[in-house]
Coordinates of C-alpha atoms and ligand atoms in Angstrom, one line a residue:
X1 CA 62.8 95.3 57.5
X2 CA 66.7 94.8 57.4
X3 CA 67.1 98.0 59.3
X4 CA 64.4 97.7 61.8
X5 CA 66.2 94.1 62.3
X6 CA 69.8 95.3 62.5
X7 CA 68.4 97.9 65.0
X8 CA 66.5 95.3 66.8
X9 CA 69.5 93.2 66.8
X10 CA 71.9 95.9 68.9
X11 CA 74.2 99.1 67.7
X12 CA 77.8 98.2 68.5
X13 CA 79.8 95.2 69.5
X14 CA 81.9 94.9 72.5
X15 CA 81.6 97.7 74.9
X16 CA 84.1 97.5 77.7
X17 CA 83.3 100.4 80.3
X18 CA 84.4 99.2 84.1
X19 CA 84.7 97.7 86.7
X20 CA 85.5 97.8 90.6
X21 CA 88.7 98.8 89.7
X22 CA 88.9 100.5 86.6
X23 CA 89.7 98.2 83.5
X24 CA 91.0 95.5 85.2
X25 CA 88.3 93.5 86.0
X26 CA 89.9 90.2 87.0
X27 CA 90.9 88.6 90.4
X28 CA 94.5 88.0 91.4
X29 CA 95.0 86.7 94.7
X30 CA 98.5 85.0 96.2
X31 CA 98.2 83.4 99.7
X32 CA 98.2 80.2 101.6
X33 CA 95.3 77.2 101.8
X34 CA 96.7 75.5 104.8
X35 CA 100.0 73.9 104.0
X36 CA 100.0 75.3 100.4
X37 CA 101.1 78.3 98.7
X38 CA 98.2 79.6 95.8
X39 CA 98.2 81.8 93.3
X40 CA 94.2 82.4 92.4
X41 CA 93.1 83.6 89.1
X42 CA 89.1 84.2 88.2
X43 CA 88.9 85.9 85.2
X44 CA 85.5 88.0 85.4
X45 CA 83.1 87.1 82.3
X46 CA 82.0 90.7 82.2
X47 CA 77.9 90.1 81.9
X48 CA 76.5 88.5 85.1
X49 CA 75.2 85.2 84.9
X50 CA 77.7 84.1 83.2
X51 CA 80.7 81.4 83.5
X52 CA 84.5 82.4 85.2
X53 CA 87.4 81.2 84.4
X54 CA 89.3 80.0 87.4
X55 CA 92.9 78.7 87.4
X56 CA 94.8 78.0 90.9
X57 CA 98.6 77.1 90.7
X58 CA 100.0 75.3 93.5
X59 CA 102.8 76.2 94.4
X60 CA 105.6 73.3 94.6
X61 CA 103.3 70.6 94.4
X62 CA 105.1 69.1 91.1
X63 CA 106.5 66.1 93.1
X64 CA 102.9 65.0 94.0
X65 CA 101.3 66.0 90.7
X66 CA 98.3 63.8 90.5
X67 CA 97.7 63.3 94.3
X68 CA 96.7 67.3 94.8
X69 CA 92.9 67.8 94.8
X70 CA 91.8 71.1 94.2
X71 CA 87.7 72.3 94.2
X72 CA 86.3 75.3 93.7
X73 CA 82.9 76.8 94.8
X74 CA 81.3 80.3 93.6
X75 CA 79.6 82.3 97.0
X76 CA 77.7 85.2 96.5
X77 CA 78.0 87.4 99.6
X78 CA 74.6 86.7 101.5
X79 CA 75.0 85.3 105.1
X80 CA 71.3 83.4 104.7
X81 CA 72.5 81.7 101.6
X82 CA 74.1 78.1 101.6
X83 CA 77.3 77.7 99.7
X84 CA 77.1 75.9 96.7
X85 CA 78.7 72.4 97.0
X86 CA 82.2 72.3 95.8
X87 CA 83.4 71.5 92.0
X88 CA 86.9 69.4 91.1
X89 CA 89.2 71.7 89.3
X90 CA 90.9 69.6 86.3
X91 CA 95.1 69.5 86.3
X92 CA 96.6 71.3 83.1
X93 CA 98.2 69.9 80.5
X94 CA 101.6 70.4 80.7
X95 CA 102.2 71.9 83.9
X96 CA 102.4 69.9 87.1
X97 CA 101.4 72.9 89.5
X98 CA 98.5 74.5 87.7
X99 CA 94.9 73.3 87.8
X100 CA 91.8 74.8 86.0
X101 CA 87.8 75.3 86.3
X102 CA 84.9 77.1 85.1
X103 CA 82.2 77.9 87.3
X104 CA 78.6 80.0 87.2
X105 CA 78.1 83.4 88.5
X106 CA 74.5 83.6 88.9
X107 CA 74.4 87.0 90.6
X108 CA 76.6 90.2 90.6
X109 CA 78.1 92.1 93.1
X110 CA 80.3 91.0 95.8
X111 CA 81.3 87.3 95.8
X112 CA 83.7 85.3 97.0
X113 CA 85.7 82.0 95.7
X114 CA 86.6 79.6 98.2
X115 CA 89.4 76.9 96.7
X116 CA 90.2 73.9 98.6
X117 CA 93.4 72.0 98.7
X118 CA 94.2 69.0 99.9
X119 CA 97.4 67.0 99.0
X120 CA 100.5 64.8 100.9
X121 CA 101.0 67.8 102.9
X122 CA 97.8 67.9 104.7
X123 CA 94.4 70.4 103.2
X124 CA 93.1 73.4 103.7
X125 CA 91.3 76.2 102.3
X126 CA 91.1 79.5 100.9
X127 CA 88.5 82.5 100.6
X128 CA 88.9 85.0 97.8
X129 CA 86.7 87.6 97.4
X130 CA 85.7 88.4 93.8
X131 CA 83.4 90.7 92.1
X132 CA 81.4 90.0 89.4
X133 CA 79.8 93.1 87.5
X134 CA 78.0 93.7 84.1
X135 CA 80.5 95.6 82.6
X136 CA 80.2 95.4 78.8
X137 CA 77.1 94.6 76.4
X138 CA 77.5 92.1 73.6
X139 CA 76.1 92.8 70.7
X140 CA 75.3 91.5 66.9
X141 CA 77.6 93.5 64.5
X142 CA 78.7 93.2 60.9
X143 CA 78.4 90.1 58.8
X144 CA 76.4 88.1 61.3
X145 CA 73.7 90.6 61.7
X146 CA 73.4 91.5 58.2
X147 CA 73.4 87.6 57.9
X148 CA 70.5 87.2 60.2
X149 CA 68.3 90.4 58.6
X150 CA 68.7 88.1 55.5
X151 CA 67.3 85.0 56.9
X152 CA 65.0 87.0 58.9
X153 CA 63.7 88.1 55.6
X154 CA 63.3 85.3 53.5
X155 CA 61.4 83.8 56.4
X156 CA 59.2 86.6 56.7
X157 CA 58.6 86.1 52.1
X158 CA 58.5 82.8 53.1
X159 CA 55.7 82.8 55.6
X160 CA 53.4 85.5 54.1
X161 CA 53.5 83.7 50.8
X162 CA 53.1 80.3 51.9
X163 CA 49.7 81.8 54.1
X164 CA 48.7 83.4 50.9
X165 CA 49.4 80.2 48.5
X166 CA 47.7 78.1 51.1
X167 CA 44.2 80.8 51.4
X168 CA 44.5 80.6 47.6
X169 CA 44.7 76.5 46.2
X170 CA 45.4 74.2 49.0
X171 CA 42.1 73.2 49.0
X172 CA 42.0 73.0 44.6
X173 CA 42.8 69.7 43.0
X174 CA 45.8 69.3 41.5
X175 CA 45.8 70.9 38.1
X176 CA 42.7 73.0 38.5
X177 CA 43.1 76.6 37.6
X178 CA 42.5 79.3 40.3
X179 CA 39.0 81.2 39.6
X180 CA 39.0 85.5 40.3
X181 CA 37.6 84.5 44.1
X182 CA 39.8 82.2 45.3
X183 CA 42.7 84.9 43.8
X184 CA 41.4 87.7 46.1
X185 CA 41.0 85.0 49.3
X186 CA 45.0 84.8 48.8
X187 CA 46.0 88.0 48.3
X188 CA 44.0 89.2 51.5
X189 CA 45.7 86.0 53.6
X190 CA 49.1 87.2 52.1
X191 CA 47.9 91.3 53.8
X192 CA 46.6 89.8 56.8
X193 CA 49.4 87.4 57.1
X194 CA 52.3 90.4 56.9
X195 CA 50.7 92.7 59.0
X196 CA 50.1 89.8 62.3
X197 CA 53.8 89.3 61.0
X198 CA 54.5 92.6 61.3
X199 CA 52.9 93.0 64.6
X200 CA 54.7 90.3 65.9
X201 CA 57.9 91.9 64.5
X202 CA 56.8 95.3 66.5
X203 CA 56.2 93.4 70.1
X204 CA 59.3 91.1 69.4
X205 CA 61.3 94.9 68.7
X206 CA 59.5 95.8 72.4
X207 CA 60.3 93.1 74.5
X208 CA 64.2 93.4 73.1
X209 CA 64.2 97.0 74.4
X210 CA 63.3 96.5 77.3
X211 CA 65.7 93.4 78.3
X212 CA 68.4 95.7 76.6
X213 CA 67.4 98.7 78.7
X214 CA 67.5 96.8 81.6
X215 CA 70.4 95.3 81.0
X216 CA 72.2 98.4 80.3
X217 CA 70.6 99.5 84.0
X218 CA 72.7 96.5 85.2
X219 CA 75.8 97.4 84.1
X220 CA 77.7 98.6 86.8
X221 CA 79.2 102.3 87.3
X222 CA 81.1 103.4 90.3
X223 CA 79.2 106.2 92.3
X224 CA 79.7 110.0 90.6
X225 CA 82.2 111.5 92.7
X226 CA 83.5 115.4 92.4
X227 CA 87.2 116.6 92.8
X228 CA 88.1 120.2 94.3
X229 CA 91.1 121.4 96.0
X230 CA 91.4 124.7 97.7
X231 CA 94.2 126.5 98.1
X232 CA 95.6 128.4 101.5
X233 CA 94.7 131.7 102.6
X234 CA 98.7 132.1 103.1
X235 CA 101.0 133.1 99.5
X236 CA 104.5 131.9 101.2
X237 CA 105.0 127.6 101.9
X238 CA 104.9 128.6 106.3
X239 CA 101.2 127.9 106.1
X240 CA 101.5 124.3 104.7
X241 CA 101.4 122.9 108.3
X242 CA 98.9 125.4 109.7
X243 CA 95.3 124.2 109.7
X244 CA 94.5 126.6 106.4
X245 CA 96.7 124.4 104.4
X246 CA 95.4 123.4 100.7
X247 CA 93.5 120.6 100.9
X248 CA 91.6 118.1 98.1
X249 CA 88.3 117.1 98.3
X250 CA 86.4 114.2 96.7
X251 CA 82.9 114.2 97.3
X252 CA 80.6 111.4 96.8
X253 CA 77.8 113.0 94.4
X254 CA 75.6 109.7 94.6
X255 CA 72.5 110.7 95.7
X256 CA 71.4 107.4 97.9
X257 CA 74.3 107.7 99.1
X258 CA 74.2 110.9 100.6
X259 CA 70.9 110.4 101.6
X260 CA 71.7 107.5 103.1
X261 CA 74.5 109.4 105.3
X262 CA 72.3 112.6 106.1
X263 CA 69.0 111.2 107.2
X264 CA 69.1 109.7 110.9
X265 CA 68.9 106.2 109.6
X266 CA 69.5 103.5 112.2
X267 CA 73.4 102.7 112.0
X268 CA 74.7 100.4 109.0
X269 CA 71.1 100.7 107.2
X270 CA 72.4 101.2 103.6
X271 CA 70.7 102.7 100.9
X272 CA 71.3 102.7 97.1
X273 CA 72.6 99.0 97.1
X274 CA 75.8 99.7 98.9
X275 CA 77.0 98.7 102.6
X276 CA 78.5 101.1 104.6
X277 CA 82.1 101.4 104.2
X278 CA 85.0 99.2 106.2
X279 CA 88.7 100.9 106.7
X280 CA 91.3 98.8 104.7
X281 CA 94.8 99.0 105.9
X282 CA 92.9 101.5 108.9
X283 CA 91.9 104.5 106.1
X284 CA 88.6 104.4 105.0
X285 CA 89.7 105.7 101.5
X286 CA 93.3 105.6 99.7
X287 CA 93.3 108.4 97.2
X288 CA 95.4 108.2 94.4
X289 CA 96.0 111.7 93.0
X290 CA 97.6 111.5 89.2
X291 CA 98.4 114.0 86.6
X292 CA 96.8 113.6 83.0
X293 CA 101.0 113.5 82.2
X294 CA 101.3 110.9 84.6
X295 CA 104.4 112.6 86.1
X296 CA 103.0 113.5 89.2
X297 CA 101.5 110.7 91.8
X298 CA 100.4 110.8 95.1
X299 CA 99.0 108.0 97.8
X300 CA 96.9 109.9 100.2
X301 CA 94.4 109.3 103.0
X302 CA 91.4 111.3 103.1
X303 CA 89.6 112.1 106.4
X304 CA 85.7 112.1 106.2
X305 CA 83.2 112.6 109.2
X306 CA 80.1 111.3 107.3
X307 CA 81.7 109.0 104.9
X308 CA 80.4 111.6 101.9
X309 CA 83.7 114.2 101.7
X310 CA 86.6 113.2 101.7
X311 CA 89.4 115.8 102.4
X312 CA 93.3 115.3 102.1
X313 CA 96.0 117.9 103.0
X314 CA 97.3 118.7 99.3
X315 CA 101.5 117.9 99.0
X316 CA 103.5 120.1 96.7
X317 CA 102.4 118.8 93.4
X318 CA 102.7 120.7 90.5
X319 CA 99.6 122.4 89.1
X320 CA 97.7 121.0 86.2
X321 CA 95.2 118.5 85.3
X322 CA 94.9 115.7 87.3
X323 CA 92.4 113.0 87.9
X324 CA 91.5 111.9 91.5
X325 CA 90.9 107.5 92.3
X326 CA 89.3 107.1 95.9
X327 CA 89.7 103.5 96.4
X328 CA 86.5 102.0 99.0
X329 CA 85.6 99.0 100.2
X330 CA 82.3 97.9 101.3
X331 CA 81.0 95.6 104.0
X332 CA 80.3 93.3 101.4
X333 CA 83.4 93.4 100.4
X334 CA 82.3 95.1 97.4
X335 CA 85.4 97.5 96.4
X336 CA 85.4 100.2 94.1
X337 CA 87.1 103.4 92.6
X338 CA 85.8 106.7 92.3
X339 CA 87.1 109.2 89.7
X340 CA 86.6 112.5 89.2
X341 CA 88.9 115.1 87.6
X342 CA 90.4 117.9 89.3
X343 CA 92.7 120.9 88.5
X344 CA 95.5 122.0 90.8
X345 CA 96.8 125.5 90.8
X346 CA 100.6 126.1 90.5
X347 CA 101.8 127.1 94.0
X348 CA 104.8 128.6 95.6
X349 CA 105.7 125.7 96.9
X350 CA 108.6 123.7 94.5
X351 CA 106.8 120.3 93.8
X352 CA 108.9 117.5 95.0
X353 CA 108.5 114.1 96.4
X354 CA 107.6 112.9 99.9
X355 CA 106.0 111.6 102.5
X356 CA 104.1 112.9 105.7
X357 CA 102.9 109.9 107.9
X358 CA 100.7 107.6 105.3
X359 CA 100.7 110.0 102.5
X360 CA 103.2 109.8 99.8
X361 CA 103.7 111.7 96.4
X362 CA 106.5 111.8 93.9
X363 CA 106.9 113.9 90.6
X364 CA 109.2 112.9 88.2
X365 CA 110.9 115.0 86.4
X366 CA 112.2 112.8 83.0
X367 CA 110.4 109.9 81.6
X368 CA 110.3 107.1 84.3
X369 CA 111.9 104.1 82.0
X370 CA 114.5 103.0 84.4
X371 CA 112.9 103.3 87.3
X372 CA 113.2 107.3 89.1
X373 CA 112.6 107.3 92.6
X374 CA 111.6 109.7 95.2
X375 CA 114.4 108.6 97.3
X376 CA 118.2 109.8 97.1
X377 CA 119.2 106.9 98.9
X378 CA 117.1 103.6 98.1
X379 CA 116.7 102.4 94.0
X380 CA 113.9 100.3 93.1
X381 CA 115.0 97.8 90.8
X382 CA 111.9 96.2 88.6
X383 CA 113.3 92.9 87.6
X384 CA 112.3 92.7 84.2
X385 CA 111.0 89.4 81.8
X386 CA 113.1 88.7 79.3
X387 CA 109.9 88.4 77.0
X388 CA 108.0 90.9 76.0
X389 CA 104.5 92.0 78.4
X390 CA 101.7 90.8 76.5
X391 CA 98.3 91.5 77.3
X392 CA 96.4 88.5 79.3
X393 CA 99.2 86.6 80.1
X394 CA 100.5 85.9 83.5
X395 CA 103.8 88.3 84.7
X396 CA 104.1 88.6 88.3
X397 CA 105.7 92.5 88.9
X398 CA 108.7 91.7 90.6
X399 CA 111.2 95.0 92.2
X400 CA 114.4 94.3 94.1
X401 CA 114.5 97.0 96.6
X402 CA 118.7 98.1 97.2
X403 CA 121.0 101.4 98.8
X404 CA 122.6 102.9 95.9
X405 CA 126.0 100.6 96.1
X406 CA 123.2 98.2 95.7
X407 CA 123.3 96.2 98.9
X408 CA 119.7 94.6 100.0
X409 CA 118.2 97.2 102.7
X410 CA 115.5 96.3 105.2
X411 CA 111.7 97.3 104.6
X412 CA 109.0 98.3 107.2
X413 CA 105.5 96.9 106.3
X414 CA 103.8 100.3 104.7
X415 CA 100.6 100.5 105.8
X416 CA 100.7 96.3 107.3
X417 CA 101.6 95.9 103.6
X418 CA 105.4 95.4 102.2
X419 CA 104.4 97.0 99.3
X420 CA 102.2 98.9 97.1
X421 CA 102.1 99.3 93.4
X422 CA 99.5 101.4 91.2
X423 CA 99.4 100.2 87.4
X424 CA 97.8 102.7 85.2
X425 CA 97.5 102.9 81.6
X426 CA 98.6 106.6 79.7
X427 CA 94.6 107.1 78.4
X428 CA 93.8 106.3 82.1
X429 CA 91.6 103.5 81.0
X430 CA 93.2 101.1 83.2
X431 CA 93.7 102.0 87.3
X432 CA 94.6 99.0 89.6
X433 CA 96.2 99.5 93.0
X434 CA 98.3 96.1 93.9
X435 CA 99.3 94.3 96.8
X436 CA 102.0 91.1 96.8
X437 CA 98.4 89.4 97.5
X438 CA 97.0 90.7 94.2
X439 CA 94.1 92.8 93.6
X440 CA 92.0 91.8 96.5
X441 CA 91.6 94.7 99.2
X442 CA 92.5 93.3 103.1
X443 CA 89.4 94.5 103.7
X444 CA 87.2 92.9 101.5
X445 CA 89.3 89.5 102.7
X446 CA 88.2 90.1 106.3
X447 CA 84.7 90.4 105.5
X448 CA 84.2 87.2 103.9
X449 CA 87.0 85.7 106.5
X450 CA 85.0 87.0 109.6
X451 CA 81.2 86.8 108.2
X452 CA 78.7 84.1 110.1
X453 CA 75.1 83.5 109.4
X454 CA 73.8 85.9 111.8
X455 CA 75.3 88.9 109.9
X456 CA 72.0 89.4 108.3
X457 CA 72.1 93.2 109.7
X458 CA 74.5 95.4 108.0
X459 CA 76.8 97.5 110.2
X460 CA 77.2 94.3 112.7
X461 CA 80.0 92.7 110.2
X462 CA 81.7 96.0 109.8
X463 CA 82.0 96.3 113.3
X464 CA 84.3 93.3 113.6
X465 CA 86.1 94.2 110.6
X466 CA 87.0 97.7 112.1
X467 CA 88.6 95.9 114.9
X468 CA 90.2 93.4 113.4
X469 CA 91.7 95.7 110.8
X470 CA 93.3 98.4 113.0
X471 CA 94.4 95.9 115.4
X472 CA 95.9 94.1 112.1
X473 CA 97.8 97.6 110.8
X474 CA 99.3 98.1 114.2
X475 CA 100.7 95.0 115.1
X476 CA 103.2 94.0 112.5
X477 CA 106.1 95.0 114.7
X478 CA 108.9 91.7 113.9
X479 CA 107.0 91.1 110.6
X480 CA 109.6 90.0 108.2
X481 CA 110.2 91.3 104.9
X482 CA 112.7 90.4 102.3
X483 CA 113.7 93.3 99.9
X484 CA 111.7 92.1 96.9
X485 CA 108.8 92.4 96.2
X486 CA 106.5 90.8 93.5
X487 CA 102.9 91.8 92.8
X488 CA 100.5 89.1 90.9
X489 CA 99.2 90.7 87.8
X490 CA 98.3 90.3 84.1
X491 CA 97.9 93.3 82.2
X492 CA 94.7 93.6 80.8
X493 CA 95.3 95.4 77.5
X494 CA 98.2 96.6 75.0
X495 CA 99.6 99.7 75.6
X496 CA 101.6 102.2 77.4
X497 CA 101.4 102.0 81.2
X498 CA 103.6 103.4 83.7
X499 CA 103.7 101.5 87.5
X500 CA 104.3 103.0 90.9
X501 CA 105.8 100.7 93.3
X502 CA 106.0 101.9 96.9
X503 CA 107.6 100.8 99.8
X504 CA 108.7 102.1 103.1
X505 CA 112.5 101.9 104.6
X506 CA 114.0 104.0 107.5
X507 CA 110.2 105.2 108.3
X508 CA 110.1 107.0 104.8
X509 CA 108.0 105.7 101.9
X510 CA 109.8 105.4 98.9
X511 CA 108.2 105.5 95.5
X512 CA 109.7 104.0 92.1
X513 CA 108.2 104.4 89.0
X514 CA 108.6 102.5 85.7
X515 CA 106.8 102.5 82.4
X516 CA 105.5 99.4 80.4
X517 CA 105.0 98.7 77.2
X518 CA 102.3 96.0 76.8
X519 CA 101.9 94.1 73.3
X520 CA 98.9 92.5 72.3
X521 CA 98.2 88.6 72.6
X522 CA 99.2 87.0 69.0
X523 CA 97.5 84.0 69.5
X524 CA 94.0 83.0 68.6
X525 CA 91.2 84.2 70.4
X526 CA 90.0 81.7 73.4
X527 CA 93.4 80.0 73.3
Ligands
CU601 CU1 97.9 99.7 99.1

């Protein structure tokens, strides 16, 4: 009985397995609600319904602490739905600019927070995409499930031999002994009693299954995506700009998916839950392509004619094992990163770092402690805490950008973006690619930003969001950029992690990379 209880009762505790970007599952956004400066933080529960965490700091508003009102409201993506009305977020204790409130996520997939401010300097508000996924199953473990099986037992004694005491002499004065006949009435209560018991046990065991199984359906999984790179026909480096030159390939193995893309379906119909897909920063897909060593790194931007392959032109990295991230974004703003392994043969070609248009690499050759960059003219300075990275806690990434006699130098926007940063963790169970906005892909900002009630028909709202998004990366001529650059972010376990932080200067991207060690939180849990 204990074990078919503990078995009933779940295997392991705690399974963490991913998100829409891998092992990071929490929002960071940065940006302006009208006249204010935010930075946005949902933490994501990890089971869907379930509560988030949502803390917005206000930037500057210390002077009028008190008079700031800040509400909150949780919107999944669904054009026909009415937004929830708004909540009142609570001012922190103990600092004047942050306020804090927990809100329901009744659905998974792509939602969106919208925070409004309002304050001496006028209101206004904010739309943050966020998605929610089952990511992790919670489960009874250890003392508490041995504690249960216990209780579970003695109720089960309990039961049968009450039903069998009761068949027996509840009827029987007080005092009067029990005859041979009423003996046997109770001992076939007490049979008949355990095995309804039993029964009961056996459906309850059922019905536990089955939410369990279905749960575990629920929790999401990116799409299964393949990795392959060819290599050229030609032995000697000439044929890297001829149209044989080695290319890699991530395929989209899902098969909805594919479906979905091969069959003459009208235009935008999706199939296998997702929307079709919207270009952020103009590229349908940024591929990250990563050695296992981490040494090697490269930005690249696939080119796909039926949204399935994906091919990029391979730069001279060295061979070896490597994994492959395709960064997507949905018309529901749903984002997410496919992974699939892939193994690059050794070429003639000496690795190095570059760029060619868009696409970026850089392989460094010693450990990247202080910060090794692809450049010979441009450092990337990470301007460090004082106090050591610990795991959940607030440290914006912040990189001064200098010439080597360490003068300030002027960026370009790379990709409409001044910067770019990709945090990984060494067992590559953390992948997050950054923007000084946070985690939250332009893309998936647009499509809440630009989405009206009559975007009931998918493909319509991706539409718009195409046009808005190249006509977005192309005009950002006079955009002004300072030389640092500082990337929300709280790392979301201890560990070893190395960052990439890219930025582009004289029409060349530049890539610094840095390694981080992360300790874990000390305090209790929940505080
Ligand atoms: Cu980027």
């Amino acid at each position: 009985m204990t074990r078919l209880l503990s078995r009933a009762l779940g295997a392991f505790a705690f399974v963490l397995i991913c998100a829409a970007h891998i092992g990071s599952p929490d929002t960071w956004f940065e940006g302006n609600a009208g006249p204010y400066r935010l930075l946005v933080h949902v933490s994501s529960p990890g089971v869907v319904p379930a509560i988030a965490d949502i803390s917005v700091r206000v930037y500057d508003s210390a002077r009028e602490a008190g008079r700031v009102a800040v509400t909150a409201s949780v919107n999944k993506f669904d054009a026909a739905g009415a937004p929830p009305p708004p909540e009142q977020a609570i001012p922190v204790a103990g600092d004047p600019e942050l306020y804090a409130i927990s809100l329901w996520v009744m659905s998974g997939g792509s939602n969106s927070v919208t925070i409004n401010v309002s304050g001496a300097k006028g209101a206004g508000s904010v739309i943050v995409p966020a998605v929610f996924v089952a990511s992790r199953r919670l489960s009874l473990d250890g003392p508490l499930a041995t504690g249960l099986a216990l209780v579970g037992l003695v109720l089960f004694a309990g039961i049968v031999s009450i039903a069998g005491a009761a068949a027996r002499e509840a009827s029987l004065p007080p005092g009067t002994p029990v005859d041979a006949a009423r003996r046997r009435r109770g001992r076939i209560a007490l049979g008949a009693a355990a095995v309804i018991l039993t029964l009961a046990l056996l459906g309850g065991r059922a019905w536990w299954r089955a939410e369990d199984a279905a749960y575990r359906r629920s929790i999401y999984r990116p799409m299964p995506a393949a990795a392959s790179a060819t290599d050229s026909s030609a032995t000697d480096s000439s044929a890297t700009d001829s149209a044989a030159a080695s290319t890699i390939e991530l395929r989209i193995t899902d098969s909805a998916w594919v479906a979905s893309r091969n069959e003459s379906l009208p235009p935008g119909r999706s199939r296998g839950g997702f929307t079709p897909l919207i270009p952020d920063h103009g590229k349908l897909m940024h591929m990250f392509v990563v050695s296992d060593d981490l040494r090697a790194f490269a930005h690249l931007h696939p080119s796909t004619s039926d949204t399935v392959i994906f091919t990029a032109r391979r730069p001279p990295l060295p061979g070896g094992p490597y994994h492959v991230y395709g960064d997507v974004v949905h018309e529901s703003g749903f984002a997410q990163t496919l992974t699939a392994p892939l193994v690059l043969r050794p070429q003639t070609a000496e690795p190095s770092s570059g760029s060619r248009g868009d696409d970026s690499w850089h392989v460094t050759v010693v450990p990247a402690t202080s910060g090794v960059t692809s450049s010979r003219e441009t450092m990337v300075r990470w301007d460090r805490p004082v106090a050591p990275l610990v795991a959940g806690r607030p440290a914006p990434l912040r990189f001064t950008i200098t010439d080597l006699e360490g003068n300030p130098v002027e960026l370009e926007p790379y990709m409409g973006m001044a910067a770019h940063a990709v945090v990984m963790r060494d067992d590559r169970s953390v992948f997050i690619h950054l923007h000084p906005s946070g985690t939250v892909p332009m893309a998936a900002k647009r499509s809440f930003d630009l989405r009206t009630a009559s975007d009931t028909v998918p493909g319509t709202l991706s539409r718009r969001v195409t046009a808005t998004d190249s006509a977005a990366s192309s005009t950002h001529a006079g955009m002004t950029l300072g030389n640092v650059v500082s990337f929300p972010y709280a790392f979301p376990s201890a560990g070893q992690y190395r960052i990439w932080v890219q930025v582009k200067r004289a029409g060349r991207v530049v890539t610094g990379a840095f390694d981080a060690e992360v300790t874990a939180d000390e305090r209790p849990a929940g505080g």
